[in-house]
Every structure is written in structure tokens, then in C-alpha cells.
Amino acid sequence: MSVRIAELSSTSGVPVPTIKYYLREGLLPSGEPTGRNQAVYGEEHLRRLKLVRALVEVGGLSIAVVGEIVATLDASAEVTHHVLGVVQRSIAPVTPPVDDRDADAEVAAFLARRGWAHMARDPSVLALVGVVATANRLGHHRFADLLDGYAEANVAIARRDLDYLVLNSKPDEVVEDMVVATVLGDAALKALRRLAQREASAGLLAEE
Amino acid sequence: MSVRIAELSSTSGVPVPTIKYYLREGLLPSGEPTGRNQAVYGEEHLRRLKLVRALVEVGGLSIAVVGEIVATLDASAEVTHHVLGVVQRSIAPVTPPVDDRDADAEVAAFLARRGWAHMARDPSVLALVGVVATANRLGHHRFADLLDGYAEANVAIARRDLDYLVLNSKPDEVVEDMVVATVLGDAALKALRRLAQREASAGLLAEE
DNA sequence: CATTATTGGAGAGTGTCACTATCCGAATGG
DNA sequence: CCATTCGGATAGTGACACTCTCCAATAATG
């Protein structure tokens, strides 16, 4: 039940120096001290360690971002209200806002069509504007047309995400599960898009 | 029409030393030499430079991967058959295959339900197995249940992607446009998923 | 109880990556 | 004509994610 660092390392597969590094960076809480310089680690440390590794390796998140996320997890043990925004803000890579009037207008029009709130400071909206601006600069002036179809698909995806959380999460684990579902979901969706593209183009070629 | 490196830098916003770096790494073809140590750059260099920046900044791709992609672009100027796979293989981060029997079986079952080909060596399939394996290790044993819904949404997305390419691409630019649509699409989809999640959870809260 | 191994913690070191800075001698260009 | 700018090559920088080395204190073993 309570183990020391060597066993934490061997059961998780994470090298001891790396665990020490995570401890220094605050990604992992300290163990329970049993003496002046001894400590033991419990089930929650192993769980946290696996989460950190998943966020770093599968999600590609930086140590700094993972640090913010676990801080949020620790802070909101019982505050489950409006935590989605906090999680998203932590996960979103902070895009420096681009200054592109056209892209702004296209995204605003898209959000209006959808009936979605247009919060200009929202990281997701900023990211979207950045993508559209880049597309325009590359000569893809119809790229914004894709957004409506993408949005529709993502409404379905978000509904599945919420169902998944409601069905599978114990109340005190919703926040952590939301992080996991979001980050692993991103990776899964990316892979699935590749597979679906291949199938779709195979279908197209077969028709010819 | 033909400019030297300083003007290429000022019109693209990319610093001169960075352009030189890209030339060294083969991300950008050399300019047309006009003397022993002078060269001029044309429209295609500016276009390529903007593409490279988009892949690096929006797509988050490494210089090495961008190098592979532009090599593919240069090689397949006329070979547009079966290029999707090449592009995908270049874009996919090479996941070291994980050894997880359960995850393997779950992904295989999912692919069978979908009627999708199960190529064990496919990077997208490997990535998917990796994600499911990670989810299982984190205690999310129902994560694979999400895949069916995700896949359905991605079929719609892939259809839009192909429509977009068919409608908007000149035949000799399909490959480059495919790269752009794939990489920018990934970024856009990620942002849209966040927005859709927020809307969906706002809807849930409103019902309470 | 003696001795060998391991511990937590702190500091410095490593390898990689994406640039960035400096030099050089050869062209420009006003 | 002569300061600028050029291309090209070499070396240096800063951020990042570890990884190594040390230390005195503790634990495990015989």
C-alpha cells in the first residue's frame, strides 16, 4: 500500500531521477515523511504519476502545462462547478492573438451561424482565428467553409464526451476524468480522422 | 518577381538567419544563382516559406517532419496517386508501438464493427492502440466505447475534407492542399471540440 | 551490531531542438 | 569608389526534459 521511490519507479516504469524531477516541479505531491529523510508513497501517487506520463507522452503537453493542470486538480477537489473552462484554459496552448480582420470576421460569422457565444478572449476562439488567418495567408480562402461541417461533427463528439463522463465518472473524479478524456480524446480523434480520410478516399477511387 | 533574401524576409516576416537555416535544412529550395555568391528567389519560394511556417507554427510539426513533407511535395509533383498515405505517414508522429493485448483487441474489434481495414503497421492504428492502452492504464476501461461515436463524426469530417479538396484544388496542387487541410484541420478541430464541449456543458447546466 | 545498500533532496550536467550570431570574401549600388 | 548587402559556413544560444552526482541519514542484511 505504501511504497518507497524505488518501487514507485519499478511499478510505473518511470526512472527514479525523473520521479524526483517531477517532485521538484510539483507535478507529483511529496510522499508521507517517515523520518528526517525518508518518505513513502501511496496509491494516489502512482495514479498521479500515470496521469502525468499520459499527459506528457500521449497529449504532448509541456511539463509547465501539466503542472498547471495538476494544480487545478488539487485545488478543485470539491469545486466541480465551471471547472471545464479552467481545464480547457490549462490545456490550450496559449496562442499569441493574431491580428487579422478577415479571419476575425469569418470566425465571428461562423459563431453567429452556430449560435455560439463569441468571447473574443477565449483561447479556443483565438486559436480558430489563428488557423483561419494562416489558411488565408496560404491562399486557402474557402477554408472557413469547412468550419460548419467540422462544428456539426464536434457537437456530436462533445455529446459523446459528456455522456461518457456522466456514465463513467464518480463525482469526485469528474475533473481528472475530464482532463483524461479531453487529452486522450484529442489524440484518438486525430488518428481516427486519418483512418476516415483513408477510407473515404479509397471509396472515391473505387467509384472511378 | 524575383527578389533577394532580404526582401523575401521582409515580405514573409521570417528573419533572414531563419531563412538561411531553412535553406541549409532543405526546407526551402536554393534561389536561382546570378553570380558566384548571389541568388534570387521567386514566387514559389515565398509560397513554400509560408507553408513551412504554417506547418511549424500552427501544426506544431518538427523541422525534420516538415523536411520529409516538402520532400514528398517535390517528389510527387505529378504522382498524385496514393499520395494520401505518404502525407499521412509524414505527418503522423512515429509512435513506438505499445505492447498491449487488450488495447489491440479493442481496436481490432472497433475496426471490425466499422468495416475498416485493420493494417497492424498503420501509424494511425498504432496511435489509436497507444491511446486506448494509456486509457486502460489510467483506469478508463470504457474509453474504447467512445471510438464508435468519434469514428462516425470523423466520417462526416473526412467527407467534408475530400469535398473541400475536390472543389478548391487545382490538380497540380492537390498534394500541397491536402497537407494544408490536414494540418490546419487538426488545429481547427481541436479548437472546435473545446467550443462544442463548452456549449454542450452549458446546455446541461441550464437544464438543471 | 557492523556493514552495505538505499533514501530524499539539491545542484549541476546532458542531449536535442530551433533558431541566431558572427565571419568571410564576393558582388551591388549610389 | 567604397560602404552595403549578399551567400554560405561555423559556432553559439536559450529553452526544455530529463539525468547524473553527491551527501548525510536511514534501512536492510548477516
Short mmCIF file of C-alpha atoms (C1' of nucleotides) in Angstrom, two decimals:
data_model
loop_
_atom_site.label_atom_id
_atom_site.label_comp_id
_atom_site.label_asym_id
_atom_site.label_seq_id
_atom_site.Cartn_x
_atom_site.Cartn_y
_atom_site.Cartn_z
CA MET A 1 0.00 0.00 0.00
CA SER A 2 2.79 2.37 0.88
CA VAL A 3 5.99 2.07 -1.05
CA ARG A 4 9.21 3.99 -1.43
CA ILE A 5 10.54 5.66 -4.50
CA ALA A 6 12.31 2.64 -5.98
CA GLU A 7 9.12 0.60 -6.04
CA LEU A 8 7.08 3.53 -7.32
CA SER A 9 9.59 3.68 -10.14
CA SER A 10 9.52 -0.02 -10.94
CA THR A 11 5.72 -0.34 -10.90
CA SER A 12 5.24 2.76 -13.03
CA GLY A 13 8.19 2.29 -15.36
CA VAL A 14 9.30 5.87 -14.74
CA PRO A 15 13.01 6.23 -13.80
CA VAL A 16 13.76 7.34 -10.25
CA PRO A 17 15.54 10.57 -11.32
CA THR A 18 12.52 11.51 -13.40
CA ILE A 19 10.23 10.98 -10.43
CA LYS A 20 12.50 13.19 -8.36
CA TYR A 21 12.33 15.79 -11.11
CA TYR A 22 8.53 15.67 -11.12
CA LEU A 23 8.57 16.08 -7.34
CA ARG A 24 10.78 19.16 -7.68
CA GLU A 25 8.49 20.60 -10.34
CA GLY A 26 5.41 19.99 -8.24
CA LEU A 27 3.83 17.55 -10.73
CA LEU A 28 3.76 14.94 -8.01
CA PRO A 29 2.99 15.63 -4.34
CA SER A 30 5.67 14.71 -1.81
CA GLY A 31 5.46 11.37 -0.10
CA GLU A 32 4.47 10.96 3.52
CA PRO A 33 7.67 11.57 5.54
CA THR A 34 8.63 8.74 7.91
CA GLY A 35 11.84 10.27 9.16
CA ARG A 36 14.19 13.15 8.60
CA ASN A 37 14.88 11.98 5.08
CA GLN A 38 12.58 9.14 4.25
CA ALA A 39 9.11 9.12 2.78
CA VAL A 40 6.52 6.68 1.50
CA TYR A 41 4.21 6.94 -1.48
CA GLY A 42 0.70 5.62 -1.76
CA GLU A 43 -1.87 4.67 -4.38
CA GLU A 44 -2.62 8.29 -5.20
CA HIS A 45 1.00 8.95 -6.12
CA LEU A 46 1.03 6.09 -8.58
CA ARG A 47 -2.23 7.31 -10.06
CA ARG A 48 -0.93 10.85 -10.41
CA LEU A 49 2.31 9.63 -11.91
CA LYS A 50 0.45 7.67 -14.57
CA LEU A 51 -1.68 10.71 -15.33
CA VAL A 52 1.37 12.94 -15.71
CA ARG A 53 3.02 10.46 -18.07
CA ALA A 54 -0.14 10.18 -20.17
CA LEU A 55 -0.45 13.95 -20.48
CA VAL A 56 3.20 14.31 -21.45
CA GLU A 57 3.54 11.32 -23.78
CA VAL A 58 0.12 10.99 -25.38
CA GLY A 59 -1.04 14.57 -25.06
CA GLY A 60 2.32 16.10 -25.91
CA LEU A 61 1.84 18.68 -23.17
CA SER A 62 4.79 20.50 -21.64
CA ILE A 63 5.85 19.99 -18.05
CA ALA A 64 4.73 23.54 -17.25
CA VAL A 65 1.21 22.95 -18.62
CA VAL A 66 0.93 19.62 -16.81
CA GLY A 67 1.93 21.49 -13.66
CA GLU A 68 -0.97 23.91 -14.11
CA ILE A 69 -3.38 21.07 -14.74
CA VAL A 70 -2.44 19.09 -11.64
CA ALA A 71 -2.60 22.31 -9.60
CA THR A 72 -6.16 22.71 -10.87
CA LEU A 73 -6.92 19.11 -9.98
CA ASP A 74 -5.65 19.57 -6.45
CA ALA A 75 -7.42 22.89 -6.00
CA SER A 76 -10.79 21.74 -7.28
CA ALA A 77 -11.17 18.53 -5.32
CA GLU A 78 -14.69 19.56 -4.45
CA VAL A 79 -15.26 22.61 -6.64
CA THR A 80 -16.63 20.93 -9.74
CA HIS A 81 -18.51 23.95 -10.93
CA HIS A 82 -17.24 25.74 -14.02
CA VAL A 83 -14.07 23.72 -13.96
CA LEU A 84 -14.30 22.84 -17.64
CA GLY A 85 -13.12 26.33 -18.53
CA VAL A 86 -10.17 26.09 -16.20
CA VAL A 87 -9.16 22.75 -17.63
CA GLN A 88 -9.50 24.00 -21.18
CA ARG A 89 -7.51 27.11 -20.44
CA SER A 90 -4.76 24.97 -18.96
CA ILE A 91 -4.74 22.57 -21.87
CA ALA A 92 -4.94 25.19 -24.59
CA PRO A 93 -1.54 26.25 -25.85
CA VAL A 94 -1.54 30.00 -25.40
CA THR A 95 -1.70 31.26 -28.96
CA PRO A 96 -0.46 34.81 -29.32
CA PRO A 97 -3.53 36.53 -30.80
CA VAL A 98 -3.13 37.25 -34.49
CA ASP A 99 -4.32 40.50 -35.93
CA ASP A 100 -6.35 39.57 -38.99
CA ARG A 101 -9.56 41.41 -39.66
CA ASP A 102 -10.80 38.97 -42.31
CA ALA A 103 -10.17 35.91 -40.20
CA ASP A 104 -11.84 37.62 -37.25
CA ALA A 105 -14.89 38.38 -39.32
CA GLU A 106 -15.09 34.87 -40.76
CA VAL A 107 -14.89 33.26 -37.33
CA ALA A 108 -17.42 35.72 -35.93
CA ALA A 109 -19.81 34.91 -38.79
CA PHE A 110 -19.32 31.21 -38.20
CA LEU A 111 -20.02 31.52 -34.48
CA ALA A 112 -23.12 33.59 -35.24
CA ARG A 113 -24.41 30.94 -37.68
CA ARG A 114 -23.91 28.33 -34.99
CA GLY A 115 -25.49 30.48 -32.35
CA TRP A 116 -22.40 30.09 -30.23
CA ALA A 117 -21.20 32.80 -27.89
CA HIS A 118 -18.34 34.84 -29.28
CA MET A 119 -15.95 35.52 -26.45
CA ALA A 120 -13.08 37.36 -28.10
CA ARG A 121 -10.64 36.44 -25.35
CA ASP A 122 -11.42 32.75 -25.40
CA PRO A 123 -8.29 30.70 -26.23
CA SER A 124 -10.25 28.37 -28.50
CA VAL A 125 -11.65 31.28 -30.46
CA LEU A 126 -8.21 32.84 -30.70
CA ALA A 127 -6.78 29.55 -31.91
CA LEU A 128 -9.51 29.30 -34.52
CA VAL A 129 -8.85 32.82 -35.76
CA GLY A 130 -5.15 31.96 -35.99
CA VAL A 131 -5.87 28.88 -38.08
CA VAL A 132 -8.19 30.74 -40.45
CA ALA A 133 -5.68 33.58 -40.77
CA THR A 134 -2.95 31.09 -41.65
CA ALA A 135 -5.19 29.40 -44.21
CA ASN A 136 -5.92 32.74 -45.82
CA ARG A 137 -2.25 33.60 -45.95
CA LEU A 138 -1.64 30.29 -47.71
CA GLY A 139 -4.27 31.14 -50.30
CA HIS A 140 -6.96 28.87 -48.85
CA HIS A 141 -9.69 31.48 -48.82
CA ARG A 142 -12.50 28.91 -48.60
CA PHE A 143 -11.07 27.18 -45.56
CA ALA A 144 -13.62 28.82 -43.27
CA ASP A 145 -16.32 26.98 -45.24
CA LEU A 146 -15.10 23.79 -43.60
CA LEU A 147 -15.87 25.08 -40.14
CA ASP A 148 -19.63 24.48 -40.27
CA GLY A 149 -19.21 20.82 -41.11
CA TYR A 150 -16.45 20.45 -38.55
CA ALA A 151 -18.59 22.11 -35.89
CA GLU A 152 -21.53 19.84 -36.55
CA ALA A 153 -19.31 16.78 -36.17
CA ASN A 154 -17.86 18.18 -32.98
CA VAL A 155 -21.28 18.74 -31.47
CA ALA A 156 -21.78 15.00 -31.79
CA ILE A 157 -18.34 14.39 -30.34
CA ALA A 158 -18.96 16.70 -27.38
CA ARG A 159 -22.25 14.95 -26.68
CA ARG A 160 -20.39 11.62 -26.55
CA ASP A 161 -17.77 13.16 -24.29
CA LEU A 162 -20.35 14.36 -21.81
CA ASP A 163 -22.24 11.08 -21.90
CA TYR A 164 -19.00 9.30 -21.22
CA LEU A 165 -18.25 11.48 -18.22
CA VAL A 166 -21.76 11.22 -16.82
CA LEU A 167 -21.82 7.44 -17.21
CA ASN A 168 -18.31 6.60 -16.08
CA SER A 169 -17.15 9.17 -13.57
CA LYS A 170 -17.56 9.14 -9.88
CA PRO A 171 -18.42 12.70 -8.77
CA ASP A 172 -15.09 13.25 -7.05
CA GLU A 173 -13.17 12.23 -10.14
CA VAL A 174 -15.01 14.20 -12.79
CA VAL A 175 -12.30 16.79 -13.15
CA GLU A 176 -9.49 14.31 -13.61
CA ASP A 177 -11.61 12.24 -15.97
CA MET A 178 -12.40 15.35 -17.97
CA VAL A 179 -8.69 16.02 -18.39
CA VAL A 180 -8.06 12.44 -19.46
CA ALA A 181 -11.00 12.34 -21.85
CA THR A 182 -10.02 15.65 -23.41
CA VAL A 183 -6.34 14.88 -23.92
CA LEU A 184 -6.67 11.24 -24.91
CA GLY A 185 -9.70 12.18 -27.00
CA ASP A 186 -7.65 14.69 -28.97
CA ALA A 187 -5.10 12.02 -29.80
CA ALA A 188 -7.76 9.44 -30.67
CA LEU A 189 -9.66 11.89 -32.87
CA LYS A 190 -6.52 12.76 -34.78
CA ALA A 191 -5.84 9.11 -35.51
CA LEU A 192 -9.47 8.47 -36.45
CA ARG A 193 -9.50 11.39 -38.86
CA ARG A 194 -6.57 9.83 -40.71
CA LEU A 195 -8.34 6.48 -40.85
CA ALA A 196 -11.59 8.02 -42.01
CA GLN A 197 -9.79 10.04 -44.68
CA ARG A 198 -8.18 6.91 -45.99
CA GLU A 199 -11.46 5.03 -46.10
CA ALA A 200 -13.21 7.94 -47.78
CA SER A 201 -10.54 8.36 -50.44
CA ALA A 202 -10.44 4.62 -51.02
CA GLY A 203 -14.18 4.78 -51.60
CA LEU A 204 -13.72 7.63 -54.06
CA LEU A 205 -11.06 5.77 -56.02
CA ALA A 206 -13.21 2.65 -56.17
CA GLU A 207 -16.04 4.58 -57.83
CA GLU A 208 -13.85 5.74 -60.71
CA MET B 1 9.02 38.87 -59.43
CA SER B 2 12.49 37.88 -58.37
CA VAL B 3 13.82 39.15 -55.10
CA ARG B 4 16.81 38.58 -52.89
CA ILE B 5 16.88 37.19 -49.42
CA ALA B 6 16.32 40.48 -47.59
CA GLU B 7 13.06 41.13 -49.42
CA LEU B 8 11.95 37.51 -49.06
CA SER B 9 12.46 38.03 -45.36
CA SER B 10 10.57 41.31 -45.14
CA THR B 11 7.56 40.16 -47.18
CA SER B 12 7.28 36.88 -45.25
CA GLY B 13 8.15 38.20 -41.82
CA VAL B 14 10.68 35.42 -41.36
CA PRO B 15 14.15 36.62 -40.19
CA VAL B 16 17.00 36.27 -42.67
CA PRO B 17 19.03 33.89 -40.45
CA THR B 18 16.00 31.63 -40.16
CA ILE B 19 15.58 31.55 -43.95
CA LYS B 20 19.24 30.61 -44.26
CA TYR B 21 18.65 27.87 -41.70
CA TYR B 22 15.71 26.52 -43.69
CA LEU B 23 17.85 26.57 -46.85
CA ARG B 24 20.51 24.55 -45.06
CA GLU B 25 17.95 22.04 -43.82
CA GLY B 26 16.43 21.66 -47.27
CA LEU B 27 13.02 23.00 -46.26
CA LEU B 28 13.38 25.71 -48.89
CA PRO B 29 14.99 25.18 -52.32
CA SER B 30 18.01 27.31 -53.19
CA GLY B 31 17.48 30.52 -55.10
CA GLU B 32 18.46 30.92 -58.73
CA PRO B 33 22.17 31.82 -58.69
CA THR B 34 23.07 35.04 -60.51
CA GLY B 35 26.78 35.01 -59.72
CA ARG B 36 29.34 33.24 -57.68
CA ASN B 37 27.60 34.21 -54.47
CA GLN B 38 24.32 35.86 -55.32
CA ALA B 39 20.89 34.34 -55.87
CA VAL B 40 17.30 35.42 -56.43
CA TYR B 41 14.09 33.94 -55.08
CA GLY B 42 10.74 33.74 -56.84
CA GLU B 43 7.06 33.34 -56.06
CA GLU B 44 7.46 29.64 -55.31
CA HIS B 45 10.00 30.32 -52.60
CA LEU B 46 7.63 32.69 -50.82
CA ARG B 47 4.83 30.15 -51.13
CA ARG B 48 6.99 27.39 -49.75
CA LEU B 49 8.24 29.58 -46.93
CA LYS B 50 4.68 30.37 -45.85
CA LEU B 51 3.81 26.67 -45.97
CA VAL B 52 6.81 25.76 -43.82
CA ARG B 53 5.90 28.40 -41.23
CA ALA B 54 2.29 27.22 -41.11
CA LEU B 55 3.32 23.61 -40.58
CA VAL B 56 5.75 24.58 -37.83
CA GLU B 57 3.66 27.19 -36.03
CA VAL B 58 0.09 26.01 -36.46
CA GLY B 59 0.75 22.31 -36.93
CA GLY B 60 3.47 22.11 -34.30
CA LEU B 61 5.49 19.85 -36.58
CA SER B 62 9.23 19.47 -36.15
CA ILE B 63 11.71 20.75 -38.71
CA ALA B 64 12.62 17.16 -39.57
CA VAL B 65 8.99 16.20 -40.30
CA VAL B 66 8.44 19.35 -42.34
CA GLY B 67 11.54 18.36 -44.30
CA GLU B 68 10.01 14.98 -45.14
CA ILE B 69 6.76 16.60 -46.16
CA VAL B 70 8.31 19.11 -48.54
CA ALA B 71 10.47 16.33 -49.98
CA THR B 72 7.25 14.45 -50.68
CA LEU B 73 5.74 17.55 -52.24
CA ASP B 74 8.73 17.98 -54.53
CA ALA B 75 8.85 14.32 -55.46
CA SER B 76 5.17 13.92 -56.23
CA ALA B 77 4.68 16.95 -58.48
CA GLU B 78 2.85 14.69 -60.93
CA VAL B 79 2.39 11.47 -58.98
CA THR B 80 -0.91 12.18 -57.27
CA HIS B 81 -1.84 8.53 -56.86
CA HIS B 82 -1.77 7.06 -53.37
CA VAL B 83 -0.12 10.16 -52.02
CA LEU B 84 -2.51 10.44 -49.11
CA GLY B 85 -0.72 7.60 -47.37
CA VAL B 86 2.64 9.22 -47.86
CA VAL B 87 1.41 12.51 -46.49
CA GLN B 88 -0.20 10.83 -43.52
CA ARG B 89 2.91 8.83 -42.77
CA SER B 90 4.94 12.02 -42.85
CA ILE B 91 2.54 13.90 -40.63
CA ALA B 92 2.00 11.12 -38.14
CA PRO B 93 4.36 11.30 -35.20
CA VAL B 94 6.04 7.91 -35.19
CA THR B 95 4.54 6.30 -32.11
CA PRO B 96 6.67 3.49 -30.78
CA PRO B 97 4.24 0.56 -30.90
CA VAL B 98 2.93 -0.38 -27.47
CA ASP B 99 2.52 -3.97 -26.47
CA ASP B 100 -0.96 -4.23 -25.02
CA ARG B 101 -3.08 -7.21 -25.91
CA ASP B 102 -6.32 -5.75 -24.55
CA ALA B 103 -5.93 -2.45 -26.38
CA ASP B 104 -5.04 -4.33 -29.55
CA ALA B 105 -8.17 -6.42 -29.26
CA GLU B 106 -10.40 -3.44 -28.53
CA VAL B 107 -9.11 -1.50 -31.52
CA ALA B 108 -9.40 -4.59 -33.74
CA ALA B 109 -12.99 -5.05 -32.62
CA PHE B 110 -13.74 -1.42 -33.27
CA LEU B 111 -12.25 -1.56 -36.77
CA ALA B 112 -14.24 -4.72 -37.48
CA ARG B 113 -17.50 -3.06 -36.36
CA ARG B 114 -16.71 -0.17 -38.68
CA GLY B 115 -15.72 -2.47 -41.51
CA TRP B 116 -12.41 -0.68 -41.76
CA ALA B 117 -9.27 -2.44 -42.87
CA HIS B 118 -7.01 -3.42 -39.98
CA MET B 119 -3.46 -2.78 -41.09
CA ALA B 120 -1.42 -3.55 -38.00
CA ARG B 121 1.54 -1.49 -39.20
CA ASP B 122 -0.52 1.63 -39.94
CA PRO B 123 0.68 4.59 -37.86
CA SER B 124 -2.88 5.74 -37.19
CA VAL B 125 -3.88 2.31 -35.92
CA LEU B 126 -0.74 2.18 -33.78
CA ALA B 127 -1.52 5.61 -32.38
CA LEU B 128 -5.05 4.50 -31.58
CA VAL B 129 -3.84 1.38 -29.80
CA GLY B 130 -1.44 3.56 -27.82
CA VAL B 131 -4.23 5.88 -26.73
CA VAL B 132 -6.52 3.02 -25.70
CA ALA B 133 -3.66 1.34 -23.84
CA THR B 134 -2.98 4.55 -21.96
CA ALA B 135 -6.65 4.97 -21.12
CA ASN B 136 -6.77 1.44 -19.75
CA ARG B 137 -3.68 2.02 -17.67
CA LEU B 138 -5.37 5.11 -16.23
CA GLY B 139 -8.38 3.04 -15.26
CA HIS B 140 -10.59 4.27 -18.12
CA HIS B 141 -11.69 0.85 -19.26
CA ARG B 142 -14.70 2.14 -21.17
CA PHE B 143 -12.71 4.62 -23.22
CA ALA B 144 -12.86 2.40 -26.30
CA ASP B 145 -16.65 2.84 -26.21
CA LEU B 146 -16.09 6.41 -27.34
CA LEU B 147 -14.41 5.31 -30.54
CA ASP B 148 -17.59 4.43 -32.40
CA GLY B 149 -19.09 7.83 -31.90
CA TYR B 150 -15.81 9.52 -32.68
CA ALA B 151 -15.45 7.48 -35.86
CA GLU B 152 -18.92 8.38 -37.06
CA ALA B 153 -18.18 12.05 -36.59
CA ASN B 154 -14.89 11.68 -38.40
CA VAL B 155 -16.54 10.03 -41.38
CA ALA B 156 -18.51 13.25 -41.77
CA ILE B 157 -15.34 15.27 -41.31
CA ALA B 158 -13.42 13.24 -43.88
CA ARG B 159 -16.25 13.68 -46.36
CA ARG B 160 -16.03 17.45 -45.91
CA ASP B 161 -12.26 17.29 -46.29
CA LEU B 162 -12.49 15.47 -49.59
CA ASP B 163 -15.25 17.75 -50.87
CA TYR B 164 -13.09 20.70 -49.96
CA LEU B 165 -10.14 19.32 -51.90
CA VAL B 166 -12.22 18.38 -54.94
CA LEU B 167 -13.91 21.78 -55.03
CA ASN B 168 -10.96 24.01 -54.28
CA SER B 169 -7.79 22.38 -55.55
CA LYS B 170 -6.22 22.63 -58.93
CA PRO B 171 -4.97 19.16 -59.88
CA ASP B 172 -1.31 20.10 -59.59
CA GLU B 173 -1.81 21.45 -56.11
CA VAL B 174 -3.84 18.65 -54.56
CA VAL B 175 -0.94 17.27 -52.58
CA GLU B 176 0.05 20.56 -51.02
CA ASP B 177 -3.58 21.40 -50.33
CA MET B 178 -4.03 18.02 -48.69
CA VAL B 179 -1.16 18.77 -46.35
CA VAL B 180 -2.57 22.19 -45.52
CA ALA B 181 -6.10 20.91 -45.00
CA THR B 182 -4.89 18.06 -42.81
CA VAL B 183 -2.62 20.12 -40.57
CA LEU B 184 -4.78 23.22 -40.29
CA GLY B 185 -7.82 20.98 -39.97
CA ASP B 186 -6.31 19.23 -36.96
CA ALA B 187 -5.79 22.58 -35.25
CA ALA B 188 -9.27 23.83 -36.16
CA LEU B 189 -10.92 20.61 -34.98
CA LYS B 190 -9.15 20.79 -31.66
CA ALA B 191 -10.39 24.33 -31.09
CA LEU B 192 -13.91 23.43 -32.21
CA ARG B 193 -14.06 20.45 -29.87
CA ARG B 194 -13.35 22.80 -26.97
CA LEU B 195 -16.06 25.18 -28.10
CA ALA B 196 -18.57 22.41 -28.62
CA GLN B 197 -17.78 20.94 -25.20
CA ARG B 198 -18.40 24.27 -23.60
CA GLU B 199 -21.71 24.74 -25.39
CA ALA B 200 -22.82 21.23 -24.55
CA SER B 201 -21.95 21.54 -20.88
CA ALA B 202 -23.59 24.97 -20.71
CA GLY B 203 -26.72 23.31 -22.11
CA LEU B 204 -26.54 20.60 -19.45
CA LEU B 205 -26.17 23.09 -16.63
CA ALA B 206 -29.09 25.14 -17.95
CA GLU B 207 -31.35 22.09 -17.77
CA GLU B 208 -30.69 21.54 -14.09
"C1'" DC C 1 25.92 -4.69 15.96
"C1'" DA C 2 28.55 -3.81 11.81
"C1'" DT C 3 28.41 -3.04 7.23
"C1'" DT C 4 26.41 -2.45 2.93
"C1'" DA C 5 22.61 -0.53 0.21
"C1'" DT C 6 19.12 2.79 -0.47
"C1'" DT C 7 16.81 7.06 0.56
"C1'" DG C 8 15.29 12.09 -0.16
"C1'" DG C 9 16.89 16.21 -1.61
"C1'" DA C 10 19.78 19.70 -4.09
"C1'" DG C 11 22.90 21.14 -7.82
"C1'" DA C 12 24.99 20.69 -11.90
"C1'" DG C 13 25.32 18.38 -16.34
"C1'" DT C 14 23.44 16.32 -20.92
"C1'" DG C 15 21.36 15.98 -25.42
"C1'" DT C 16 18.12 17.86 -28.53
"C1'" DC C 17 15.89 21.32 -30.93
"C1'" DA C 18 15.03 25.57 -33.38
"C1'" DC C 19 16.89 29.03 -34.18
"C1'" DT C 20 20.52 33.21 -34.03
"C1'" DA C 21 25.03 35.44 -34.36
"C1'" DT C 22 29.40 36.01 -36.40
"C1'" DC C 23 32.67 35.76 -40.21
"C1'" DC C 24 34.21 35.75 -44.72
"C1'" DG C 25 35.24 37.19 -49.24
"C1'" DA C 26 32.46 38.32 -53.35
"C1'" DA C 27 29.06 41.21 -55.58
"C1'" DT C 28 25.93 45.51 -55.56
"C1'" DG C 29 24.66 50.18 -55.88
"C1'" DG C 30 24.63 55.08 -55.33
"C1'" DC D 1 34.87 54.01 -55.22
"C1'" DC D 2 33.62 52.26 -51.20
"C1'" DA D 3 30.05 51.37 -47.74
"C1'" DT D 4 26.25 47.75 -48.01
"C1'" DT D 5 24.48 43.58 -48.79
"C1'" DC D 6 24.98 39.10 -50.35
"C1'" DG D 7 25.50 33.68 -49.96
"C1'" DG D 8 27.39 30.38 -47.35
"C1'" DA D 9 29.68 28.05 -43.44
"C1'" DT D 10 30.69 27.63 -38.43
"C1'" DA D 11 29.73 28.45 -33.95
"C1'" DG D 12 26.80 29.95 -30.20
"C1'" DT D 13 22.19 30.49 -27.56
"C1'" DG D 14 18.23 29.51 -24.73
"C1'" DA D 15 14.55 26.50 -23.68
"C1'" DC D 16 13.28 22.02 -22.41
"C1'" DA D 17 13.03 17.47 -20.26
"C1'" DC D 18 15.33 14.96 -18.22
"C1'" DT D 19 19.75 12.59 -15.96
"C1'" DC D 20 23.80 12.39 -13.09
"C1'" DT D 21 26.43 13.11 -8.97
"C1'" DC D 22 26.81 13.96 -4.23
"C1'" DC D 23 25.57 13.97 0.50
"C1'" DA D 24 24.35 12.68 5.14
"C1'" DA D 25 20.68 9.95 7.06
"C1'" DT D 26 18.20 5.85 7.29
"C1'" DA D 27 17.06 0.90 6.27
"C1'" DA D 28 18.24 -3.83 5.37
"C1'" DT D 29 21.14 -7.73 5.95
"C1'" DG D 30 24.20 -11.00 8.08
#
